[in-house]
mmCIF file of C-alpha atoms in Angstrom:
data_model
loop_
_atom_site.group_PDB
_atom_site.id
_atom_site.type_symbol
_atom_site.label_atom_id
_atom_site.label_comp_id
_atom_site.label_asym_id
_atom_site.label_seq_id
_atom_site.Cartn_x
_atom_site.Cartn_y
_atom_site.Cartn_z
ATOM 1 C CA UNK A 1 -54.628 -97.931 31.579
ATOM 2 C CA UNK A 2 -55.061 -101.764 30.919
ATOM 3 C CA UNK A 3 -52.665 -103.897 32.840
ATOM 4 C CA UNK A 4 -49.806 -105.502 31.382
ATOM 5 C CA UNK A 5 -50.427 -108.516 30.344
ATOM 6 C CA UNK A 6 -48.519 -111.447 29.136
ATOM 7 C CA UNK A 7 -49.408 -111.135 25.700
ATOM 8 C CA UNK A 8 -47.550 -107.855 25.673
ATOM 9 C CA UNK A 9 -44.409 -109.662 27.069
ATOM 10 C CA UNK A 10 -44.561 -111.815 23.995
ATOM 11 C CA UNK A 11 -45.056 -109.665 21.974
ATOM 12 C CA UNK A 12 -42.180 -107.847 22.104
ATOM 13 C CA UNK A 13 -39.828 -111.351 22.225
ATOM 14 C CA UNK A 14 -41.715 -112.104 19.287
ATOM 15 C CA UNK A 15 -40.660 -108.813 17.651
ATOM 16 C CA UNK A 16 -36.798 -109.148 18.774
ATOM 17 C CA UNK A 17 -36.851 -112.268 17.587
ATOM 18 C CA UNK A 18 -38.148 -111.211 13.852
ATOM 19 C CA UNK A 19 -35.478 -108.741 14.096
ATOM 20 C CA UNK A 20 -33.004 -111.144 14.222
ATOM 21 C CA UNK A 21 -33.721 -113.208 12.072
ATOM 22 C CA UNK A 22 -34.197 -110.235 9.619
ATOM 23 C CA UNK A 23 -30.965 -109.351 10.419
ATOM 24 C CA UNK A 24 -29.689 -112.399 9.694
ATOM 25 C CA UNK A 25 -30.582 -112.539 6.486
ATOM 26 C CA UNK A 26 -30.215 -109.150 5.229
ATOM 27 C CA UNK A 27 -26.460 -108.444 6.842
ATOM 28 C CA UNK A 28 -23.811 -108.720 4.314
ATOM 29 C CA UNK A 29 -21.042 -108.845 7.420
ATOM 30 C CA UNK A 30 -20.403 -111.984 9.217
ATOM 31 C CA UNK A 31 -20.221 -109.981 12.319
ATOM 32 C CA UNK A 32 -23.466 -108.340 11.452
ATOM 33 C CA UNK A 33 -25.261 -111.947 11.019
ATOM 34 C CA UNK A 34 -23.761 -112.736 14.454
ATOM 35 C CA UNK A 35 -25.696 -109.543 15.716
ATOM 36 C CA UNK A 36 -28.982 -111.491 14.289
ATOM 37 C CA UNK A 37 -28.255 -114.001 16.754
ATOM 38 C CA UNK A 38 -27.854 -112.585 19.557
ATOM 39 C CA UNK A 39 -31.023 -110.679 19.083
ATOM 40 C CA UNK A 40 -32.919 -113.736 18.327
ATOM 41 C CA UNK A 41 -31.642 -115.590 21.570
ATOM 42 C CA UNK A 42 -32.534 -112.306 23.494
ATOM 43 C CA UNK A 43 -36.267 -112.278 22.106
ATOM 44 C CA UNK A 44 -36.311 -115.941 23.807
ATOM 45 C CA UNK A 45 -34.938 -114.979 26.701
ATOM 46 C CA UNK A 46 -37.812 -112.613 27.102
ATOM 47 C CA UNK A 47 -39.970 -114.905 26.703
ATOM 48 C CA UNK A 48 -38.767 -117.384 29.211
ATOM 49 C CA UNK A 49 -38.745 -114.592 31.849
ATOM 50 C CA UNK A 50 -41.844 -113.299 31.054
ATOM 51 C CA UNK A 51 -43.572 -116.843 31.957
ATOM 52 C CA UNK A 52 -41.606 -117.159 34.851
ATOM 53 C CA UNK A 53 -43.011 -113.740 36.375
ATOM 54 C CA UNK A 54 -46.956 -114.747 34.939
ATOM 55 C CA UNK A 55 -47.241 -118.109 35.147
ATOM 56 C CA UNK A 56 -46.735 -119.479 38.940
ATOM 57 C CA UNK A 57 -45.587 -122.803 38.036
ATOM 58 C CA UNK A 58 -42.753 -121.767 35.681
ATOM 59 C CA UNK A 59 -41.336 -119.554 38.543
ATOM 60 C CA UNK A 60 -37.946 -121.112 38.769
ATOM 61 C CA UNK A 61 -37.957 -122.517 35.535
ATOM 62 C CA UNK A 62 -37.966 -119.951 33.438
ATOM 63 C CA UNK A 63 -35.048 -117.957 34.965
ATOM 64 C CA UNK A 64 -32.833 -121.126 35.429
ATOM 65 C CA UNK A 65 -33.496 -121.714 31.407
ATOM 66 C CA UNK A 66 -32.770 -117.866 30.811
ATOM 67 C CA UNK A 67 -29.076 -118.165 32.432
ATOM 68 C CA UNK A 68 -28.463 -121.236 30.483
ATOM 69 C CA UNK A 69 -29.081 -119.474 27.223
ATOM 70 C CA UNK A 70 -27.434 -116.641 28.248
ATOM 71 C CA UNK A 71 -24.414 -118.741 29.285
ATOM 72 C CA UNK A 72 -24.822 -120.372 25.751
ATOM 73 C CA UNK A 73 -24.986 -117.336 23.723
ATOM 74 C CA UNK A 74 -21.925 -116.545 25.279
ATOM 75 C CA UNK A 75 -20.271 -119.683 24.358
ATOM 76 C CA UNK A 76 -21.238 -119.645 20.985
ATOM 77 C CA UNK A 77 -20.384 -115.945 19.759
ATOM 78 C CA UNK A 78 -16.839 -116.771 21.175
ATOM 79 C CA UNK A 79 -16.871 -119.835 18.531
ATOM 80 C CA UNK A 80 -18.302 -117.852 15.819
ATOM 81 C CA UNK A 81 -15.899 -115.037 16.374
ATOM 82 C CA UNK A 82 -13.038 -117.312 15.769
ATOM 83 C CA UNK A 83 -14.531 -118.701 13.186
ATOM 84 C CA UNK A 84 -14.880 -115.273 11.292
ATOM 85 C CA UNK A 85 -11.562 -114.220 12.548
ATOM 86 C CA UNK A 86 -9.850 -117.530 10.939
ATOM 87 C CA UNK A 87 -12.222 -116.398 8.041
ATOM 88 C CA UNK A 88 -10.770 -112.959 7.843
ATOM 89 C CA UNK A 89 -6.951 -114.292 8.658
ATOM 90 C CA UNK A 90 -7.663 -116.424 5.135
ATOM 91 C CA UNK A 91 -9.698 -114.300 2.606
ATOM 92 C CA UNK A 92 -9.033 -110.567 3.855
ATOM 93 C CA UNK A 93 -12.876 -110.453 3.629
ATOM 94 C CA UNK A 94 -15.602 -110.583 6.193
ATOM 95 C CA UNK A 95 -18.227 -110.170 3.514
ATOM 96 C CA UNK A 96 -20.257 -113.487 3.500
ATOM 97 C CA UNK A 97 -21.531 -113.415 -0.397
ATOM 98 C CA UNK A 98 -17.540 -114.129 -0.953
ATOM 99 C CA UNK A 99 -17.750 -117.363 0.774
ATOM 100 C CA UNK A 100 -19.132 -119.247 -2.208
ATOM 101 C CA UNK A 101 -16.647 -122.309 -2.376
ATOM 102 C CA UNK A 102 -15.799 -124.873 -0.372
ATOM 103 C CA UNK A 103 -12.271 -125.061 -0.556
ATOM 104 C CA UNK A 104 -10.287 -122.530 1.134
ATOM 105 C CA UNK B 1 -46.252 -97.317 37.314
ATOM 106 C CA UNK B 2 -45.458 -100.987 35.849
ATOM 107 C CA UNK B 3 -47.145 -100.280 32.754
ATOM 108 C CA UNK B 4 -45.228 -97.117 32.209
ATOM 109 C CA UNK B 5 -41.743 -98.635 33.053
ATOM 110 C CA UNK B 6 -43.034 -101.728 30.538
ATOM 111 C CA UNK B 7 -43.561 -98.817 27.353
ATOM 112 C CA UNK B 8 -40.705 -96.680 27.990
ATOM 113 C CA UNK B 9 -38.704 -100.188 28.141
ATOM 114 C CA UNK B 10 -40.443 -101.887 25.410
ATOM 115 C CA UNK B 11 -39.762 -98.916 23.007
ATOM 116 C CA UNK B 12 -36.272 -98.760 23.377
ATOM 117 C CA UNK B 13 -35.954 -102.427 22.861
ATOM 118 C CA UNK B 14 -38.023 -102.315 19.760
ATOM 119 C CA UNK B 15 -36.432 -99.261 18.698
ATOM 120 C CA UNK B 16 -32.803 -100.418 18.869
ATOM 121 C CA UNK B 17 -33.271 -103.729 17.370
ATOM 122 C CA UNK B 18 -34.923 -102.411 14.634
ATOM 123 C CA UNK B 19 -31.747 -100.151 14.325
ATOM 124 C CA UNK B 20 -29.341 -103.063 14.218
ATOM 125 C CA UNK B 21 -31.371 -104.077 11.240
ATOM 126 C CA UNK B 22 -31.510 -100.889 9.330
ATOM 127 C CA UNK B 23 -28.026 -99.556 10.074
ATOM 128 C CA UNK B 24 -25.801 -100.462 7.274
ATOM 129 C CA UNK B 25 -22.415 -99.267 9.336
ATOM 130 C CA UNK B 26 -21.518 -102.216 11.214
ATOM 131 C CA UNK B 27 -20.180 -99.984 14.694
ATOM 132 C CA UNK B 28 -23.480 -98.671 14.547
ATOM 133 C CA UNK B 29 -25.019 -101.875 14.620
ATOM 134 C CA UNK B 30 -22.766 -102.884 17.196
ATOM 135 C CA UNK B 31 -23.801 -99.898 19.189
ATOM 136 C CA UNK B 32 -27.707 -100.562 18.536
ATOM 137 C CA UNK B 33 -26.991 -103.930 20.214
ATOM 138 C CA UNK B 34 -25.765 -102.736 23.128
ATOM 139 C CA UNK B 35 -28.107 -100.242 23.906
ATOM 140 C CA UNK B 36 -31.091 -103.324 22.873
ATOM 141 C CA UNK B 37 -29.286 -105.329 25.484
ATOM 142 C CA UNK B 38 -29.121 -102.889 28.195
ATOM 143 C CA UNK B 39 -32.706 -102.709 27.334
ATOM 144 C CA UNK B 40 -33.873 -106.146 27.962
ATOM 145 C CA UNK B 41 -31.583 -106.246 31.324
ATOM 146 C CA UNK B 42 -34.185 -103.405 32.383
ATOM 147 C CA UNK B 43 -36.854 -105.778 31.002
ATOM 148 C CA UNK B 44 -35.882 -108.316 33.373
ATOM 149 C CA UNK B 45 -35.340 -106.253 36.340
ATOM 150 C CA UNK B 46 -38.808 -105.054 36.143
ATOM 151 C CA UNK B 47 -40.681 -108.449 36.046
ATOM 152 C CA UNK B 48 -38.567 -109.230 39.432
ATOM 153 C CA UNK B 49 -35.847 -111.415 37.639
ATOM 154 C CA UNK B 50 -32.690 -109.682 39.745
ATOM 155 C CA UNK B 51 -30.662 -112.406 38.987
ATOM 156 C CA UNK B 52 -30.884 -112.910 35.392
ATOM 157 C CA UNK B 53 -30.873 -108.968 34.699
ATOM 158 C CA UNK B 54 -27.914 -108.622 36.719
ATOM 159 C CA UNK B 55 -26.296 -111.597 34.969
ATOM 160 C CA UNK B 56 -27.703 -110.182 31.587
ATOM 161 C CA UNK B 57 -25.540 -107.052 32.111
ATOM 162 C CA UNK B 58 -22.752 -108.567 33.154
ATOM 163 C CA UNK B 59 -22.306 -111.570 30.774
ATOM 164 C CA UNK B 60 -24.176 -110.199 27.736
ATOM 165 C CA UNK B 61 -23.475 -106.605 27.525
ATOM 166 C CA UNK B 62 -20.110 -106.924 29.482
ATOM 167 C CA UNK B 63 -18.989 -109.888 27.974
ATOM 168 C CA UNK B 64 -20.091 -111.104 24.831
ATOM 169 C CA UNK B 65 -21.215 -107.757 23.074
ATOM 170 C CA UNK B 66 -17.716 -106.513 23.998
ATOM 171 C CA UNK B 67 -16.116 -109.945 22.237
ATOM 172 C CA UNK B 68 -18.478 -108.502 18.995
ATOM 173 C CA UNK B 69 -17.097 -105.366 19.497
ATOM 174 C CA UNK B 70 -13.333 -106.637 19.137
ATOM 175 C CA UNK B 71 -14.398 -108.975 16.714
ATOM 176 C CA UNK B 72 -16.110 -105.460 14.620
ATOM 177 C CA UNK B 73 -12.405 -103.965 15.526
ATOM 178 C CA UNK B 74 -10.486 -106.280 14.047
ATOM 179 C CA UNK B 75 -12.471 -106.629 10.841
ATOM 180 C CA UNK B 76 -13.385 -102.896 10.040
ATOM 181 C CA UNK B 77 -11.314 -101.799 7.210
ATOM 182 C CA UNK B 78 -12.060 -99.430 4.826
ATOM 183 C CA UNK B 79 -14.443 -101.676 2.769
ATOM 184 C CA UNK B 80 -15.926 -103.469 4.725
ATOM 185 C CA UNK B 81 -17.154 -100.778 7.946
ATOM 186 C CA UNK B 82 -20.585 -100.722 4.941
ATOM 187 C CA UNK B 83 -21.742 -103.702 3.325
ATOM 188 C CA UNK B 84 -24.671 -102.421 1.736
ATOM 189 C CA UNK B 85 -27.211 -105.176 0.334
ATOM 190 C CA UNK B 86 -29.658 -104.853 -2.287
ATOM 191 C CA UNK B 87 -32.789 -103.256 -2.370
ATOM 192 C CA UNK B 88 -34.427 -106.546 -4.015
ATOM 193 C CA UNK B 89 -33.205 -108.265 -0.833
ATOM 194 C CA UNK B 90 -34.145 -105.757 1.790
ATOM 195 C CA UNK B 91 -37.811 -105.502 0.031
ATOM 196 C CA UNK B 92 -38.378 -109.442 -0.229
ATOM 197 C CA UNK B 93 -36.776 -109.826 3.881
ATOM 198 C CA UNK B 94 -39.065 -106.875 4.871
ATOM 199 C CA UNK B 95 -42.013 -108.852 3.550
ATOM 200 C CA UNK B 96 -41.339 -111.945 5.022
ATOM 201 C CA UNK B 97 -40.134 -110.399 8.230
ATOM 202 C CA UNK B 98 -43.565 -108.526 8.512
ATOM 203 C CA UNK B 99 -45.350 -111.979 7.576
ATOM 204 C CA UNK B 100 -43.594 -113.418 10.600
ATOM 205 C CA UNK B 101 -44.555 -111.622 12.869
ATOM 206 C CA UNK B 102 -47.984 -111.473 11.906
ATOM 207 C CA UNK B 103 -47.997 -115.304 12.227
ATOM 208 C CA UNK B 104 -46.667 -115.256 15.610
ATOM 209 C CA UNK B 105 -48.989 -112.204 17.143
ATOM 210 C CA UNK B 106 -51.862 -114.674 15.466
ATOM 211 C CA UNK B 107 -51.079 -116.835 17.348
ATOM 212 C CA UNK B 108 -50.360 -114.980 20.905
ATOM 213 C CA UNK B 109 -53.919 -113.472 20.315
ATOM 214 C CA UNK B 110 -55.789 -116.604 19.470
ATOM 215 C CA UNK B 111 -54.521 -119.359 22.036
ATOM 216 C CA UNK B 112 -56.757 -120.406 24.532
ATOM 217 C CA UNK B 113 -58.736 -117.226 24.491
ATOM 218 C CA UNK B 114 -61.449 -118.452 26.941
ATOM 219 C CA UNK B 115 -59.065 -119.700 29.462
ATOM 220 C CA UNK B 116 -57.066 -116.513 29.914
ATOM 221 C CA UNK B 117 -60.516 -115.026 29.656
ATOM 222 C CA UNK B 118 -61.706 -116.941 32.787
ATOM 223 C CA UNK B 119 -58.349 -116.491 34.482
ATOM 224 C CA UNK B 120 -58.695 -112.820 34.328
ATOM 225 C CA UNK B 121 -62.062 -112.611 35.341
ATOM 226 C CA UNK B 122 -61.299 -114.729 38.436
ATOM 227 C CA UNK B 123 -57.629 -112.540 39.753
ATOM 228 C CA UNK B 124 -59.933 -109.290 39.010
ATOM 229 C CA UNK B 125 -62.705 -111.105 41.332
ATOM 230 C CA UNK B 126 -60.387 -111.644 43.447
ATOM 231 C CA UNK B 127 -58.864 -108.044 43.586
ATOM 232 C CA UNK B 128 -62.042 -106.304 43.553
ATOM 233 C CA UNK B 129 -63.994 -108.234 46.646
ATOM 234 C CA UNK B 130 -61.112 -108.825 48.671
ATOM 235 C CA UNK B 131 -61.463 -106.100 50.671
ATOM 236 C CA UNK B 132 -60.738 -107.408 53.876
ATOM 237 C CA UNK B 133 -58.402 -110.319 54.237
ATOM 238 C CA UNK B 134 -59.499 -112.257 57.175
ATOM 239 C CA UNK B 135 -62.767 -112.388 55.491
ATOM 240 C CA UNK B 136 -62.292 -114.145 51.948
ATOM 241 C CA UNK B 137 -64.951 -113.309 49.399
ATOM 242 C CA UNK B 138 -67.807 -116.017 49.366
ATOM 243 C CA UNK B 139 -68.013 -118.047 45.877
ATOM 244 C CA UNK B 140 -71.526 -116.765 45.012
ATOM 245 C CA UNK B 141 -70.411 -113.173 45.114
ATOM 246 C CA UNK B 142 -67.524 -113.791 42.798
ATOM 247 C CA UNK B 143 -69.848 -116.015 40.730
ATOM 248 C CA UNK B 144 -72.137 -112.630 40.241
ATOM 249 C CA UNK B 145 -69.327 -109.975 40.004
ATOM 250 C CA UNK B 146 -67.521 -112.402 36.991
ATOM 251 C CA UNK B 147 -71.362 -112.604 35.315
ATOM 252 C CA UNK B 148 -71.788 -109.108 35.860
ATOM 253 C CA UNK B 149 -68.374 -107.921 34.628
ATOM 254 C CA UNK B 150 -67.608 -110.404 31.583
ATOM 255 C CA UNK B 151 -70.731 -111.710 30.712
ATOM 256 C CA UNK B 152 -69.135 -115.151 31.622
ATOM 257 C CA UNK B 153 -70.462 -117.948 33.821
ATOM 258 C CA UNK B 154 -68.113 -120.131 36.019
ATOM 259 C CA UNK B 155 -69.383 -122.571 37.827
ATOM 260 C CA UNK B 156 -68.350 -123.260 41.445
ATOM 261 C CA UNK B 157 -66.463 -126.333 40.678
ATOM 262 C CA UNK B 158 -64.157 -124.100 38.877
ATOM 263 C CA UNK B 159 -63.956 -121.150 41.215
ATOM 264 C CA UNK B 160 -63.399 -123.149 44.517
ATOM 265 C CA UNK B 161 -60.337 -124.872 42.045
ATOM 266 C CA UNK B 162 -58.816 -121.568 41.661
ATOM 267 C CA UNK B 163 -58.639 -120.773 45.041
ATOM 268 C CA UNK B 164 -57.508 -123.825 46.392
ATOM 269 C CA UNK B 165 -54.539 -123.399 43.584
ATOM 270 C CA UNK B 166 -53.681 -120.166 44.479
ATOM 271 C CA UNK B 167 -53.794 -120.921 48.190
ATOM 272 C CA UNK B 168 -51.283 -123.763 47.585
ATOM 273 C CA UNK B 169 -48.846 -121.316 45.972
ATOM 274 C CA UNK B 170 -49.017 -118.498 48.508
ATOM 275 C CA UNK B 171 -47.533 -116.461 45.835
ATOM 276 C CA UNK B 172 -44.437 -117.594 45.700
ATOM 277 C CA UNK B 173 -43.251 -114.264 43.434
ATOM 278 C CA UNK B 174 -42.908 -113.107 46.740
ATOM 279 C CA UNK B 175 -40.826 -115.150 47.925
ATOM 280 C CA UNK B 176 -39.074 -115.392 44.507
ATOM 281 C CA UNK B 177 -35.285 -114.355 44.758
ATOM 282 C CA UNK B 178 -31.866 -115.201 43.984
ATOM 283 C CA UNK B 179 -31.541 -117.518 47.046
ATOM 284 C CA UNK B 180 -34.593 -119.713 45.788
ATOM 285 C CA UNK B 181 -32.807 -119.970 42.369
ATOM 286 C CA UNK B 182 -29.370 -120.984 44.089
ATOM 287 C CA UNK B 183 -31.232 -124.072 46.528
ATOM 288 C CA UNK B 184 -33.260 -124.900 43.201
ATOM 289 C CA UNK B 185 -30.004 -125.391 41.487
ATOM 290 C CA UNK B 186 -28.648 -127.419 44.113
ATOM 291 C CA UNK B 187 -31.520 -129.793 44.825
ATOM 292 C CA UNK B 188 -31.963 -128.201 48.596
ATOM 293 C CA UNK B 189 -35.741 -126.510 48.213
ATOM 294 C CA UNK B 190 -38.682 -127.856 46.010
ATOM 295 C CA UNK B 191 -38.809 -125.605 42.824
ATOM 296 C CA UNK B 192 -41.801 -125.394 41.998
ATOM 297 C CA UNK B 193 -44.997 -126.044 44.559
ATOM 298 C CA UNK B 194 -47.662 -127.560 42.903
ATOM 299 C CA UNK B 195 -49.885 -125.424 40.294
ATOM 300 C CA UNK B 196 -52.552 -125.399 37.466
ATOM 301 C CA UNK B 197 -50.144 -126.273 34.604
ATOM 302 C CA UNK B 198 -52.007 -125.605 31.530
ATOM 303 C CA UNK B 199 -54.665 -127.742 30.370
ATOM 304 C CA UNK B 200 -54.623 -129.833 33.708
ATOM 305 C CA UNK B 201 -56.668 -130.178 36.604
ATOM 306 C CA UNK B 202 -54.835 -129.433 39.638
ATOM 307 C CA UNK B 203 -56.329 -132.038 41.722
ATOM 308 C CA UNK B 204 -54.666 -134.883 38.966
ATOM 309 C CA UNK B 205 -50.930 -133.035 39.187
ATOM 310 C CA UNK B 206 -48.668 -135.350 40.420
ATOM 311 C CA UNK B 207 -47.021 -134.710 43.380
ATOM 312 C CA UNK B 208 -43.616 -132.546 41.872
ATOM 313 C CA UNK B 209 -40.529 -134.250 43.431
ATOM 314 C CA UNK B 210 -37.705 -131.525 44.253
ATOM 315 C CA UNK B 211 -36.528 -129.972 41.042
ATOM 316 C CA UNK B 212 -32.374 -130.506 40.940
ATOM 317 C CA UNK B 213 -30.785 -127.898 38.688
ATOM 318 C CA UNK B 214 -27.559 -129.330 39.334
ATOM 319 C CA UNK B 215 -26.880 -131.549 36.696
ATOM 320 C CA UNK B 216 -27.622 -128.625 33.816
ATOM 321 C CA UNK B 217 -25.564 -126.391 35.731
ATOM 322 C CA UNK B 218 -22.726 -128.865 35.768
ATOM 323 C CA UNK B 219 -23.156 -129.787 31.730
ATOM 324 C CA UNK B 220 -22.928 -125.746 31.189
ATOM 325 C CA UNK B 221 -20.171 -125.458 33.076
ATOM 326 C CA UNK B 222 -18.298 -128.054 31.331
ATOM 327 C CA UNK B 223 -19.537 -126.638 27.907
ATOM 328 C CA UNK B 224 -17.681 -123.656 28.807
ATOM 329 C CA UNK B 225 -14.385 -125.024 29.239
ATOM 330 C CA UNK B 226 -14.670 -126.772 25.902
ATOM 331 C CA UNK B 227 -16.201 -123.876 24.473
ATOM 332 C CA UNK B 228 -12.810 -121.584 25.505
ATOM 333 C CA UNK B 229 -10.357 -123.944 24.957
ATOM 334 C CA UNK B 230 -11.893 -124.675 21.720
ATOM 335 C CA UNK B 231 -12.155 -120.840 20.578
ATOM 336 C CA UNK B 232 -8.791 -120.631 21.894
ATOM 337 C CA UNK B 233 -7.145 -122.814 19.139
ATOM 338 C CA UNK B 234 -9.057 -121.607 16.806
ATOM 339 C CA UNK B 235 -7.995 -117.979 17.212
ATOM 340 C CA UNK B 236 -4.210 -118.944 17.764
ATOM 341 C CA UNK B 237 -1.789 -116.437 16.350
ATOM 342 C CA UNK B 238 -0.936 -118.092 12.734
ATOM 343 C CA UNK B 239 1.217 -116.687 9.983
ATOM 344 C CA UNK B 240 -1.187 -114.594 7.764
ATOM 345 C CA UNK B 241 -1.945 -115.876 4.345
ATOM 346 C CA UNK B 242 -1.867 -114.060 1.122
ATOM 347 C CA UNK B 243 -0.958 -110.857 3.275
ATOM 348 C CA UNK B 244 -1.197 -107.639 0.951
ATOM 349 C CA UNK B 245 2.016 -106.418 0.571
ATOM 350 C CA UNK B 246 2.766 -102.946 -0.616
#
């Protein structure tokens, strides 16, 4: 069997990170977009650890950079959850296509 | 026994985030997540990344997939457990989504192909006549194994390079573990030792000064704190508005 390259690595970020962003556009839920996200930071996180294990000089780098953004994803779902929990608290809806005007 | 860890990995990551896409039930997608999480913690515990596959499980799947799922708790009445969208909107997504990712496995497959030809030709040189290793393999024999092999000439210049960059590293995967990421963030060990970035010579890298994670760590850290403090208020306890009443 052919060894496993770094391509394949990519690859597969590559396709988490189309999955999120698929998912982000398709999801009628604010939660579900929020899903999208976390997909699409996951797919880079792959990638960053993936040139950390193939690439010698990125050995460090690339898992320092992959705690940040898990740290960071973190971070920002808590924001985004209160956001669509204010959201909810207001309009009784979590369904995005509602949220068509500005004022609240 | 990498390569069959890698499939049986990489299928259930690519299966479960393709089911958080198609699921319209949003515990389902919830669930999908998790397992594509768990997933990619594997993912990262097989290319030798303890650290951030530990911290993967604990913070991502432990943390902030369970803040989704109270978030998914708290939200799920009746109407809204199934938002179904249109089939105009999941056909024109699918297309572009597909599009996507044909631009970006383009581009995987068609960057520096001769480079990571080379490369490959030179670590499977390397495999193949090390046999013995007091007695490195002589550059005219890997010269004549690469020609033989890959149909590729390499001239010594470039082979004696290689080896004189991978004899500076003295692989430091081996050496690669949780302590070397803690003195990295501190500024006690150099990162990084010096090695063929991409594109430049290694004889013309400037000498890498020690590589101080500190300050980052410090910023995140801080970022936190606002973060919390900052979802806190926002999530306060506040007299519902417009509440349905019976």
């Amino acid at each position: 069997m052919n060894p496993i390259t770094l391509n394949h690595y990519l690859l597969l970020g590559a396709l988490l990170f189309v999955c999120g962003a698929v998912c982000m556009a398709v999801k009628r839920n604010a939660i579900g977009i929020l899903m999208g996200v976390e997909l699409v930071l996951n797919g880079a996180n792959v990638n960053f650890v993936a040139l950390a294990h193939y690439n010698l000089a990125f050995a460090v780098e690339g898992q320092v950079f992959a705690l940040f953004v898990i740290v960071l994803a973190a971070a920002e779902a808590a924001v985004a959850l209160a956001i669509v929990l204010n959201f909810y608290n207001n309009h009784m809806t979590v369904d995005v296509d509602t949220a068509e005007e500005l004022k609240g | 026994m990498h390569a069959l860890l890698f499939w049986v990995l990489a299928v259930i990551v690519g299966v479960c985030a393709i089911g958080v896409v198609v699921t319209q039930n949003i515990v389902r997608s919830a669930t999908w997540l998790l397992f594509t999480l768990a997933g990619t913690a594997g993912l990262f515990f097989l290319l030798g990344a303890d650290f951030v596959g530990a911290t993967q499980l604990l913070v991502y799947v432990g943390g902030t997939l369970v803040l989704v799922v109270f978030g998914v708790m708290l939200t799920a009445q009746g109407p809204f457990i199934n938002l179904k969208t249109s089939a105009v909107e999941w056909a024109v997504t699918t297309v572009v989504g597909f599009l996507l990712f044909g631009v970006l496995a383009v581009t995987l497959w068609s960057w520096h192909p001769e480079e990571q030809r080379r490369r490959q030709a030179m670590d499977r040189a390397l495999v193949e006549l090390s046999a013995d290793p007091a007695n490195p393999p002589a550059t005219a024999d890997i010269q004549k194994f690469i020609a033989d092999h890959y149909g590729i000439t390499i001239d010594k210049d470039q082979v004696e390079l290689y080896r004189s960059v991978l004899a500076a590293n003295a692989n430091p995967l081996q050496t690669m573990n949780s302590a070397v990421l803690g003195e990295s963030m501190l500024g006690l060990k150099q990162a990084t030792p010096v090695s063929t970035l991409s594109g430049v010579n290694a004889r013309n890298v400037p000498k890498r000064t020690q590589m101080a994670y500190l300050l980052p760590f410090e910023i995140v850290s801080v970022h936190l704190l606002v973060v919390l403090i900052g979802a806190a208020y926002l999530a306060r306890a506040k007299r519902r508005r417009g509440a349905v009443v019976p």
